[in-house]
């Protein structure tokens, strides 16, 4: 059997994600007939059916589910190889550190200050992203290293070092009655009739069931809280984006969150290793308490 080509993998991923040949063809910038032929050729060469097609639409078979997962990983690896090779050829390039906007702010500032005081440290570019995006940026080669959070982020396949363990707080509208409390429990915030808890996407992109609004960005969430439409529970250090219309209350029984520094295990960059060593040196120094 001939090896699959990256073009074929891109075609299949587009169809598998859209579950519609017409939309996939538009996304790829091609017409539908050659796309359909390419998928049929893949199925013949592999000897399995990847898609079930009928009048109701397109669905993935069990084999197709596996192919989608493997194709995404393969395309990420190819993209990462190109990104890292280009950057390795430029000795002046900065290291790219990915982190969620507003997360681990004090820790990130201390890390940048420590690097700024080291004349031998590589320059750092901060790539701010939304929830759950760091893993894709690392796997795709757009970032060299990332600050991530256990148990929320996808750490599978990365080398990591734990940096900081912290509790969580509830972010509430300042005018809400719960905002006057000194502390809360998960039971207090789980079923507030007029203030349903916001729903973040899972690692697979789906949302848990519930009455709260689906959110994907910090800006969406901040405005919905300020409007009195939702609340959320987040790591205490993520309060950097808190608005004046918000109040943060400790949630005493919420699980602890661990900030980690993560990087691809295939990395052999001395600059990445130096950055990780600097982060490790800082981890035993207590972070200042977030401002009230």
Coordinates of N, CA, C and O in Angstrom, one line a residue, residues 64-240:
X64 N -13.2 5.7 10.4 CA -13.1 7.1 10.1 C -12.7 7.9 11.3 O -11.9 8.9 11.2
X65 N -13.3 7.6 12.5 CA -12.9 8.3 13.7 C -11.4 8.1 14.0 O -10.8 9.1 14.4
X66 N -10.9 6.9 13.8 CA -9.5 6.7 14.0 C -8.7 7.5 13.0 O -7.7 8.2 13.4
X67 N -9.1 7.5 11.7 CA -8.3 8.2 10.7 C -8.3 9.7 11.0 O -7.3 10.4 10.8
X68 N -9.5 10.3 11.5 CA -9.5 11.7 11.8 C -8.5 12.0 12.9 O -7.8 13.0 12.8
X69 N -8.5 11.2 14.0 CA -7.6 11.5 15.1 C -6.1 11.4 14.6 O -5.3 12.3 14.9
X70 N -5.8 10.4 13.8 CA -4.4 10.2 13.3 C -4.0 11.2 12.3 O -2.9 11.7 12.2
X71 N -5.0 11.6 11.4 CA -4.7 12.6 10.4 C -4.4 13.9 11.0 O -3.5 14.6 10.6
X72 N -5.2 14.3 12.0 CA -4.9 15.6 12.7 C -3.5 15.6 13.3 O -2.8 16.6 13.2
X73 N -3.2 14.5 14.0 CA -1.8 14.4 14.6 C -0.7 14.4 13.5 O 0.3 15.1 13.7
X74 N -0.9 13.8 12.4 CA 0.1 13.8 11.3 C 0.3 15.1 10.7 O 1.4 15.6 10.5
X75 N -0.9 15.8 10.5 CA -0.8 17.2 9.9 C -0.1 18.2 10.9 O 0.6 19.0 10.5
X76 N -0.5 18.0 12.2 CA 0.2 18.9 13.2 C 1.7 18.6 13.2 O 2.5 19.6 13.3
X77 N 2.1 17.3 13.1 CA 3.5 17.0 13.1 C 4.3 17.6 11.9 O 5.4 18.1 12.0
X78 N 3.6 17.5 10.7 CA 4.2 18.1 9.5 C 4.3 19.6 9.6 O 5.4 20.2 9.3
X79 N 3.3 20.3 10.1 CA 3.3 21.7 10.3 C 4.4 22.1 11.3 O 5.1 23.1 11.1
X80 N 4.5 21.3 12.4 CA 5.5 21.6 13.4 C 6.9 21.5 12.9 O 7.8 22.3 13.2
X81 N 7.1 20.5 12.1 CA 8.5 20.3 11.5 C 8.8 21.5 10.7 O 10.0 22.0 10.7
X82 N 7.9 22.0 9.9 CA 8.2 23.2 9.0 C 8.5 24.4 9.9 O 9.4 25.1 9.7
X83 N 7.6 24.7 10.9 CA 7.8 25.8 11.8 C 9.1 25.8 12.5 O 9.9 26.8 12.5
X84 N 9.4 24.6 13.1 CA 10.6 24.6 13.9 C 11.9 24.6 13.0 O 12.9 25.2 13.5
X85 N 11.8 24.1 11.8 CA 13.0 24.1 11.0 C 13.3 25.6 10.5 O 14.4 26.0 10.5
X86 N 12.2 26.3 10.2 CA 12.4 27.7 9.8 C 13.0 28.5 10.9 O 13.9 29.3 10.7
X87 N 12.4 28.3 12.1 CA 12.9 29.1 13.3 C 14.3 28.7 13.7 O 15.1 29.5 14.1
X88 N 14.7 27.4 13.5 CA 16.0 27.0 13.8 C 17.1 27.6 12.9 O 18.2 27.8 13.3
X89 N 16.6 28.0 11.7 CA 17.6 28.6 10.8 C 17.8 30.1 11.0 O 18.6 30.7 10.3
X90 N 17.1 30.7 12.0 CA 17.2 32.1 12.3 C 17.7 32.2 13.7 O 16.9 32.1 14.7
X91 N 19.0 32.5 13.9 CA 19.5 32.6 15.3 C 19.0 33.7 16.1 O 19.1 33.7 17.3
X92 N 18.3 34.7 15.5 CA 17.8 35.9 16.2 C 16.4 35.7 16.6 O 15.8 36.5 17.3
X93 N 15.8 34.5 16.3 CA 14.4 34.4 16.5 C 14.1 34.3 18.0 O 14.9 33.7 18.8
X94 N 13.0 34.8 18.5 CA 12.6 34.7 19.9 C 12.0 33.3 20.2 O 11.4 32.7 19.3
X95 N 12.0 32.9 21.4 CA 11.2 31.8 21.8 C 9.8 32.2 21.9 O 9.5 33.3 22.4
X96 N 8.9 31.4 21.5 CA 7.4 31.7 21.6 C 6.8 30.9 22.8 O 6.9 29.7 22.8
X97 N 6.3 31.7 23.8 CA 5.7 31.1 24.9 C 4.2 31.4 24.8 O 3.7 32.6 24.8
X98 N 3.4 30.3 24.8 CA 1.9 30.5 24.7 C 1.3 30.4 26.1 O 1.7 29.6 26.9
X99 N 0.3 31.2 26.3 CA -0.4 31.2 27.6 C -1.8 31.8 27.4 O -2.0 32.7 26.5
X100 N -2.7 31.3 28.2 CA -4.1 31.9 28.1 C -4.1 33.4 28.6 O -3.4 33.7 29.6
X101 N -4.8 34.2 27.9 CA -4.8 35.6 28.2 C -5.4 35.8 29.6 O -6.4 35.2 30.0
X102 N -4.6 36.5 30.5 CA -5.1 36.7 31.8 C -4.7 35.7 32.8 O -4.9 35.9 34.0
X103 N -4.2 34.5 32.4 CA -3.9 33.4 33.3 C -2.5 33.5 33.9 O -1.6 34.0 33.2
X104 N -2.3 33.1 35.1 CA -1.0 33.0 35.8 C -0.2 34.3 35.6 O 1.0 34.3 35.3
X105 N -0.9 35.4 35.7 CA -0.3 36.7 35.4 C 1.0 37.0 36.2 O 2.0 37.4 35.7
X106 N 0.9 36.8 37.5 CA 2.0 37.2 38.4 C 3.2 36.3 38.1 O 4.4 36.7 38.1
X107 N 2.9 35.0 37.9 CA 4.0 34.0 37.6 C 4.7 34.4 36.3 O 5.9 34.4 36.2
X108 N 3.9 34.7 35.3 CA 4.4 35.1 34.0 C 5.3 36.3 34.1 O 6.4 36.4 33.5
X109 N 4.8 37.3 34.9 CA 5.6 38.5 35.0 C 6.9 38.3 35.7 O 8.0 38.8 35.3
X110 N 6.9 37.4 36.7 CA 8.2 37.1 37.4 C 9.1 36.4 36.5 O 10.4 36.6 36.5
X111 N 8.6 35.5 35.7 CA 9.5 34.7 34.7 C 10.1 35.7 33.7 O 11.3 35.6 33.4
X112 N 9.3 36.6 33.2 CA 9.8 37.6 32.2 C 10.9 38.5 32.9 O 11.9 38.8 32.3
X113 N 10.6 38.9 34.1 CA 11.6 39.7 34.8 C 12.9 39.0 35.0 O 14.0 39.6 34.9
X114 N 12.8 37.7 35.4 CA 14.0 36.9 35.6 C 14.8 36.8 34.3 O 16.1 36.8 34.3
X115 N 14.1 36.6 33.2 CA 14.8 36.4 31.9 C 15.4 37.7 31.4 O 16.5 37.8 30.9
X116 N 14.7 38.8 31.7 CA 15.2 40.1 31.3 C 16.5 40.5 32.1 O 17.4 41.2 31.5
X117 N 16.7 39.9 33.3 CA 17.9 40.2 34.0 C 19.1 39.2 33.7 O 20.2 39.4 34.2
X118 N 18.8 38.3 32.8 CA 19.8 37.3 32.4 C 20.3 37.7 31.0 O 19.6 37.5 30.0
X119 N 21.5 38.2 30.8 CA 22.0 38.6 29.5 C 22.1 37.5 28.5 O 22.1 37.7 27.3
X120 N 22.2 36.3 29.0 CA 22.3 35.1 28.1 C 21.0 34.5 27.7 O 21.0 33.6 26.8
X121 N 19.9 35.0 28.2 CA 18.6 34.4 27.9 C 18.1 34.8 26.5 O 18.4 35.9 26.0
X122 N 17.5 33.9 25.9 CA 16.9 34.2 24.5 C 15.7 35.1 24.7 O 15.0 35.1 25.7
X123 N 15.5 36.0 23.7 CA 14.3 36.9 23.8 C 13.0 36.0 23.7 O 13.0 34.9 23.2
X124 N 12.0 36.6 24.4 CA 10.7 35.8 24.5 C 9.6 36.6 23.8 O 9.5 37.8 24.0
X125 N 8.8 35.9 23.0 CA 7.6 36.4 22.4 C 6.4 35.8 23.1 O 6.4 34.5 23.2
X126 N 5.5 36.5 23.7 CA 4.3 36.0 24.3 C 3.2 35.9 23.3 O 2.8 36.8 22.7
X127 N 2.7 34.7 23.2 CA 1.5 34.4 22.3 C 0.3 34.2 23.2 O 0.2 33.1 23.8
X128 N -0.6 35.2 23.3 CA -1.8 35.0 24.1 C -2.8 34.3 23.4 O -3.1 34.6 22.2
X129 N -3.5 33.4 24.0 CA -4.5 32.6 23.4 C -5.7 32.4 24.3 O -5.8 32.9 25.4
X130 N -6.7 31.7 23.8 CA -7.9 31.4 24.5 C -7.8 30.1 25.2 O -6.8 29.3 25.0
X131 N -8.8 29.7 25.9 CA -8.8 28.5 26.7 C -8.6 27.3 25.8 O -9.3 27.1 24.8
X132 N -7.7 26.4 26.2 CA -7.5 25.1 25.5 C -6.7 25.2 24.2 O -6.5 24.2 23.5
X133 N -6.1 26.4 23.9 CA -5.4 26.5 22.6 C -3.9 26.2 22.7 O -3.3 26.0 21.6
X134 N -3.4 26.2 23.9 CA -1.9 26.0 24.0 C -1.4 24.7 23.4 O -0.4 24.6 22.8
X135 N -2.2 23.6 23.7 CA -1.8 22.3 23.2 C -1.6 22.3 21.7 O -0.6 21.8 21.1
X136 N -2.6 22.8 21.0 CA -2.5 22.9 19.5 C -1.4 23.7 19.0 O -0.7 23.4 18.0
X137 N -1.1 24.8 19.7 CA 0.0 25.7 19.3 C 1.4 25.0 19.5 O 2.3 25.1 18.7
X138 N 1.5 24.2 20.6 CA 2.7 23.4 20.8 C 2.9 22.3 19.8 O 3.9 22.1 19.2
X139 N 1.8 21.6 19.5 CA 1.9 20.5 18.6 C 2.1 20.9 17.2 O 2.7 20.2 16.4
X140 N 1.5 22.1 16.8 CA 1.7 22.6 15.5 C 2.9 23.4 15.3 O 3.2 23.8 14.1
X141 N 3.8 23.6 16.3 CA 5.0 24.2 16.2 C 5.0 25.7 16.2 O 6.0 26.4 16.0
X142 N 3.8 26.3 16.4 CA 3.7 27.8 16.5 C 4.3 28.3 17.9 O 4.6 29.5 18.0
X143 N 4.3 27.5 18.9 CA 4.9 27.9 20.2 C 6.0 26.9 20.5 O 5.9 25.7 20.2
X144 N 7.0 27.3 21.3 CA 8.0 26.5 21.7 C 7.8 25.9 23.1 O 8.2 24.8 23.5
X145 N 7.0 26.7 23.9 CA 6.8 26.3 25.3 C 5.4 27.0 25.7 O 5.0 27.9 25.0
X146 N 4.8 26.5 26.8 CA 3.5 27.0 27.1 C 3.3 26.9 28.6 O 3.8 26.0 29.3
X147 N 2.6 27.9 29.2 CA 2.0 27.8 30.5 C 0.7 27.2 30.4 O -0.2 27.7 29.7
X148 N 0.4 26.1 31.2 CA -0.8 25.4 31.1 C -1.3 25.0 32.5 O -0.6 25.2 33.4
X149 N -2.5 24.5 32.6 CA -3.1 24.3 33.9 C -3.7 22.9 34.0 O -4.6 22.5 33.1
X150 N -3.3 22.1 34.9 CA -3.8 20.8 35.3 C -4.9 21.0 36.3 O -4.7 21.8 37.3
X151 N -6.1 20.5 36.2 CA -6.5 19.4 35.3 C -7.2 19.9 34.0 O -7.9 19.1 33.3
X152 N -7.2 21.2 33.7 CA -8.1 21.7 32.6 C -7.5 21.5 31.2 O -8.2 21.3 30.3
X153 N -6.2 21.6 31.1 CA -5.6 21.6 29.8 C -5.1 20.2 29.3 O -4.9 19.3 30.2
X154 N -5.0 20.1 28.0 CA -4.5 18.8 27.4 C -3.0 18.7 27.5 O -2.3 19.3 26.7
X155 N -2.5 17.9 28.4 CA -1.0 17.8 28.6 C -0.5 16.5 28.0 O 0.7 16.3 28.1
X156 N -1.3 15.8 27.3 CA -0.9 14.5 26.8 C 0.3 14.6 25.8 O 0.2 15.4 24.8
X157 N 1.3 13.9 26.0 CA 2.5 13.9 25.1 C 3.5 14.9 25.3 O 4.5 15.0 24.6
X158 N 3.3 15.9 26.3 CA 4.3 16.9 26.5 C 5.1 16.6 27.8 O 4.7 15.9 28.7
X159 N 6.4 17.1 27.7 CA 7.2 17.2 29.0 C 6.7 18.4 29.8 O 6.4 19.4 29.2
X160 N 6.6 18.2 31.1 CA 6.1 19.3 31.9 C 6.9 19.4 33.2 O 7.5 18.4 33.7
X161 N 6.8 20.5 33.8 CA 7.3 20.8 35.2 C 6.2 21.6 35.9 O 5.7 22.6 35.4
X162 N 5.8 21.1 37.1 CA 4.9 21.8 37.9 C 5.5 23.1 38.5 O 6.7 23.1 39.0
X163 N 4.8 24.2 38.4 CA 5.3 25.5 38.9 C 4.6 26.1 40.1 O 5.2 26.7 41.0
X164 N 3.3 25.9 40.1 CA 2.5 26.7 41.1 C 1.2 26.0 41.3 O 0.5 25.6 40.4
X165 N 0.8 25.8 42.6 CA -0.5 25.2 43.0 C -1.3 26.3 43.6 O -0.8 27.0 44.5
X166 N -2.6 26.4 43.3 CA -3.4 27.5 43.8 C -4.8 27.0 43.9 O -5.3 26.0 43.3
X167 N -5.6 27.8 44.7 CA -7.1 27.6 44.8 C -7.8 28.3 43.7 O -7.2 28.9 42.8
X168 N -9.1 28.2 43.8 CA -10.0 28.9 42.8 C -10.9 29.9 43.4 O -11.2 29.8 44.6
X169 N -11.4 30.8 42.6 CA -12.3 31.8 43.0 C -13.5 31.8 42.1 O -13.4 31.4 40.9
X170 N -14.6 32.3 42.6 CA -15.8 32.6 41.8 C -15.8 34.0 41.4 O -15.6 34.9 42.2
X171 N -16.0 34.3 40.1 CA -16.1 35.6 39.6 C -17.6 35.9 39.4 O -18.3 35.2 38.6
X172 N -18.1 36.9 40.1 CA -19.5 37.2 40.2 C -19.8 38.7 39.8 O -18.9 39.5 39.9
X173 N -21.0 39.0 39.4 CA -21.4 40.4 39.2 C -21.3 41.1 40.6 O -21.8 40.5 41.6
X174 N -20.8 42.2 40.7 CA -20.6 42.9 41.9 C -21.9 43.2 42.6 O -22.0 43.3 43.9
X175 N -23.0 43.3 41.9 CA -24.3 43.6 42.5 C -25.1 42.4 43.0 O -26.1 42.6 43.6
X176 N -24.5 41.2 42.7 CA -25.3 40.0 43.1 C -25.1 39.8 44.6 O -24.1 40.1 45.2
X177 N -26.2 39.3 45.3 CA -26.1 39.0 46.7 C -25.0 38.1 47.2 O -24.4 38.4 48.3
X178 N -24.6 37.2 46.4 CA -23.4 36.3 46.7 C -22.1 37.1 46.8 O -21.2 36.6 47.4
X179 N -22.1 38.2 46.1 CA -20.8 39.0 46.1 C -20.4 39.6 47.4 O -19.3 40.0 47.6
X180 N -21.3 39.6 48.4 CA -21.0 40.1 49.7 C -20.4 39.0 50.6 O -20.0 39.3 51.8
X181 N -20.3 37.8 50.2 CA -19.8 36.7 51.0 C -18.3 36.8 51.1 O -17.6 37.2 50.1
X182 N -17.7 36.3 52.2 CA -16.2 36.2 52.3 C -15.7 35.0 51.6 O -14.5 35.0 51.2
X183 N -16.5 33.9 51.5 CA -16.1 32.7 50.9 C -17.3 31.9 50.4 O -18.4 32.2 50.9
X184 N -17.1 31.0 49.5 CA -18.2 30.3 48.9 C -17.8 28.8 48.8 O -16.6 28.5 48.9
X185 N -18.8 27.9 48.6 CA -18.5 26.5 48.3 C -19.0 26.2 46.9 O -19.8 27.0 46.3
X186 N -18.6 25.1 46.3 CA -19.1 24.7 45.0 C -20.6 24.6 45.0 O -21.3 24.9 44.1
X187 N -21.2 24.1 46.1 CA -22.6 24.0 46.2 C -23.3 25.3 46.2 O -24.4 25.5 45.6
X188 N -22.6 26.4 46.7 CA -23.2 27.7 46.7 C -23.4 28.2 45.2 O -24.3 29.0 44.9
X189 N -22.4 27.9 44.4 CA -22.4 28.5 43.0 C -22.9 27.5 41.9 O -23.1 28.0 40.8
X190 N -23.1 26.3 42.3 CA -23.5 25.3 41.2 C -24.9 25.5 40.7 O -25.1 25.3 39.5
X191 N -25.8 25.9 41.5 CA -27.2 26.0 41.0 C -27.8 27.4 41.5 O -28.9 27.4 42.1
X192 N -27.2 28.4 41.1 CA -27.8 29.8 41.4 C -28.9 30.0 40.3 O -28.5 30.2 39.1
X193 N -30.1 30.1 40.7 CA -31.2 30.2 39.7 C -31.1 31.4 38.7 O -31.3 31.2 37.5
X194 N -30.6 32.5 39.2 CA -30.6 33.7 38.3 C -29.2 33.9 37.7 O -28.9 34.9 37.0
X195 N -28.2 33.0 38.0 CA -26.9 33.2 37.6 C -26.2 31.8 37.3 O -25.4 31.3 38.0
X196 N -26.6 31.2 36.2 CA -26.1 29.9 35.8 C -24.6 30.0 35.5 O -24.1 30.9 34.9
X197 N -23.9 28.9 35.9 CA -22.4 28.9 35.7 C -22.1 28.8 34.2 O -22.7 28.0 33.5
X198 N -21.1 29.5 33.8 CA -20.7 29.5 32.4 C -20.1 28.1 32.0 O -19.5 27.4 32.8
X199 N -20.3 27.8 30.7 CA -19.8 26.5 30.2 C -18.7 26.7 29.2 O -18.9 27.3 28.2
X200 N -17.5 26.2 29.6 CA -16.3 26.2 28.7 C -16.4 24.9 27.8 O -16.9 23.9 28.2
X201 N -15.7 25.0 26.6 CA -15.7 23.8 25.8 C -14.7 22.7 26.4 O -13.8 23.1 27.1
X202 N -15.1 21.5 26.3 CA -14.2 20.4 26.7 C -13.0 20.3 25.7 O -13.0 21.1 24.7
X203 N -12.1 19.4 26.0 CA -10.9 19.3 25.2 C -11.3 18.9 23.7 O -10.5 19.2 22.8
X204 N -12.4 18.2 23.6 CA -12.8 17.8 22.2 C -13.6 18.9 21.5 O -14.1 18.7 20.4
X205 N -13.8 20.0 22.2 CA -14.6 21.1 21.6 C -16.1 21.1 21.9 O -16.7 22.1 21.6
X206 N -16.6 20.0 22.5 CA -18.0 20.0 22.8 C -18.2 20.7 24.1 O -17.3 20.9 24.9
X207 N -19.5 21.0 24.4 CA -19.8 21.7 25.7 C -20.6 20.8 26.6 O -21.4 20.0 26.1
X208 N -20.4 20.9 27.9 CA -21.2 20.1 28.8 C -22.6 20.6 28.8 O -22.9 21.8 28.5
X209 N -23.6 19.8 29.2 CA -25.0 20.2 29.3 C -25.1 21.2 30.5 O -24.3 21.2 31.5
X210 N -26.1 22.0 30.4 CA -26.4 23.0 31.5 C -27.1 24.2 31.0 O -27.1 24.5 29.8
X211 N -27.6 25.0 31.9 CA -28.3 26.2 31.5 C -27.4 27.4 31.2 O -27.9 28.4 30.6
X212 N -26.2 27.4 31.7 CA -25.3 28.5 31.5 C -24.9 28.8 30.1 O -25.0 27.9 29.2
X213 N -24.5 30.0 29.8 CA -24.1 30.3 28.4 C -22.8 29.6 28.0 O -21.9 29.3 28.8
X214 N -22.7 29.2 26.7 CA -21.5 28.6 26.1 C -20.5 29.8 25.9 O -20.9 30.8 25.2
X215 N -19.3 29.7 26.4 CA -18.3 30.7 26.2 C -17.1 30.1 25.6 O -16.7 29.0 25.9
X216 N -16.3 30.9 24.9 CA -15.1 30.4 24.3 C -13.9 31.4 24.6 O -12.8 31.1 24.5
X217 N -14.3 32.7 24.8 CA -13.2 33.7 25.0 C -13.4 34.4 26.3 O -14.5 34.5 26.9
X218 N -12.3 35.0 26.8 CA -12.3 35.7 28.1 C -13.2 37.0 27.9 O -13.9 37.4 28.9
X219 N -13.1 37.6 26.8 CA -13.9 38.8 26.6 C -15.4 38.5 26.6 O -16.2 39.3 27.2
X220 N -15.8 37.4 26.0 CA -17.2 37.0 26.1 C -17.6 36.9 27.6 O -18.7 37.4 28.0
X221 N -16.8 36.1 28.3 CA -17.1 35.8 29.7 C -17.2 37.0 30.5 O -18.1 37.2 31.4
X222 N -16.2 37.9 30.4 CA -16.1 39.1 31.2 C -17.4 40.0 31.1 O -18.0 40.5 32.0
X223 N -17.9 40.1 29.8 CA -19.0 40.9 29.6 C -20.3 40.3 30.1 O -21.2 40.9 30.7
X224 N -20.4 39.0 30.0 CA -21.6 38.2 30.4 C -21.7 38.3 32.0 O -22.8 38.4 32.5
X225 N -20.5 38.2 32.7 CA -20.5 38.4 34.1 C -21.0 39.8 34.5 O -21.8 40.0 35.4
X226 N -20.4 40.8 33.8 CA -20.7 42.2 34.1 C -22.2 42.5 33.9 O -22.8 43.3 34.6
X227 N -22.8 41.8 32.9 CA -24.2 42.0 32.6 C -25.1 41.2 33.6 O -26.4 41.2 33.4
X228 N -24.5 40.4 34.5 CA -25.3 39.6 35.4 C -26.0 38.4 34.8 O -27.0 37.9 35.3
X229 N -25.3 37.8 33.7 CA -25.9 36.7 33.0 C -25.2 35.4 33.4 O -25.7 34.3 33.1
X230 N -24.0 35.4 34.1 CA -23.4 34.1 34.4 C -22.3 34.4 35.5 O -22.0 35.5 35.9
X231 N -21.8 33.3 36.0 CA -20.7 33.3 36.9 C -19.7 32.2 36.5 O -20.0 31.4 35.6
X232 N -18.5 32.2 37.1 CA -17.6 31.2 36.7 C -16.7 30.9 37.9 O -16.5 31.8 38.8
X233 N -16.0 29.8 37.9 CA -15.0 29.4 38.9 C -13.7 29.2 38.1 O -13.6 28.4 37.2
X234 N -12.6 30.0 38.5 CA -11.4 29.9 37.8 C -10.2 30.0 38.8 O -10.4 30.3 40.0
X235 N -9.0 29.6 38.4 CA -7.8 29.7 39.3 C -7.7 31.2 39.7 O -7.9 32.1 39.0
X236 N -7.3 31.3 41.0 CA -7.2 32.7 41.6 C -6.3 33.6 40.8 O -6.5 34.8 40.7
X237 N -5.2 33.1 40.2 CA -4.3 33.9 39.5 C -4.8 34.4 38.2 O -4.2 35.2 37.5
X238 N -5.9 33.9 37.7 CA -6.5 34.3 36.5 C -7.4 35.6 36.6 O -8.1 35.9 35.7
X239 N -7.3 36.2 37.7 CA -8.1 37.4 38.0 C -7.5 38.6 37.3 O -8.1 39.7 37.5
X240 N -6.4 38.5 36.6 CA -5.8 39.7 36.0 C -6.8 40.4 35.0 O -6.7 41.6 34.9

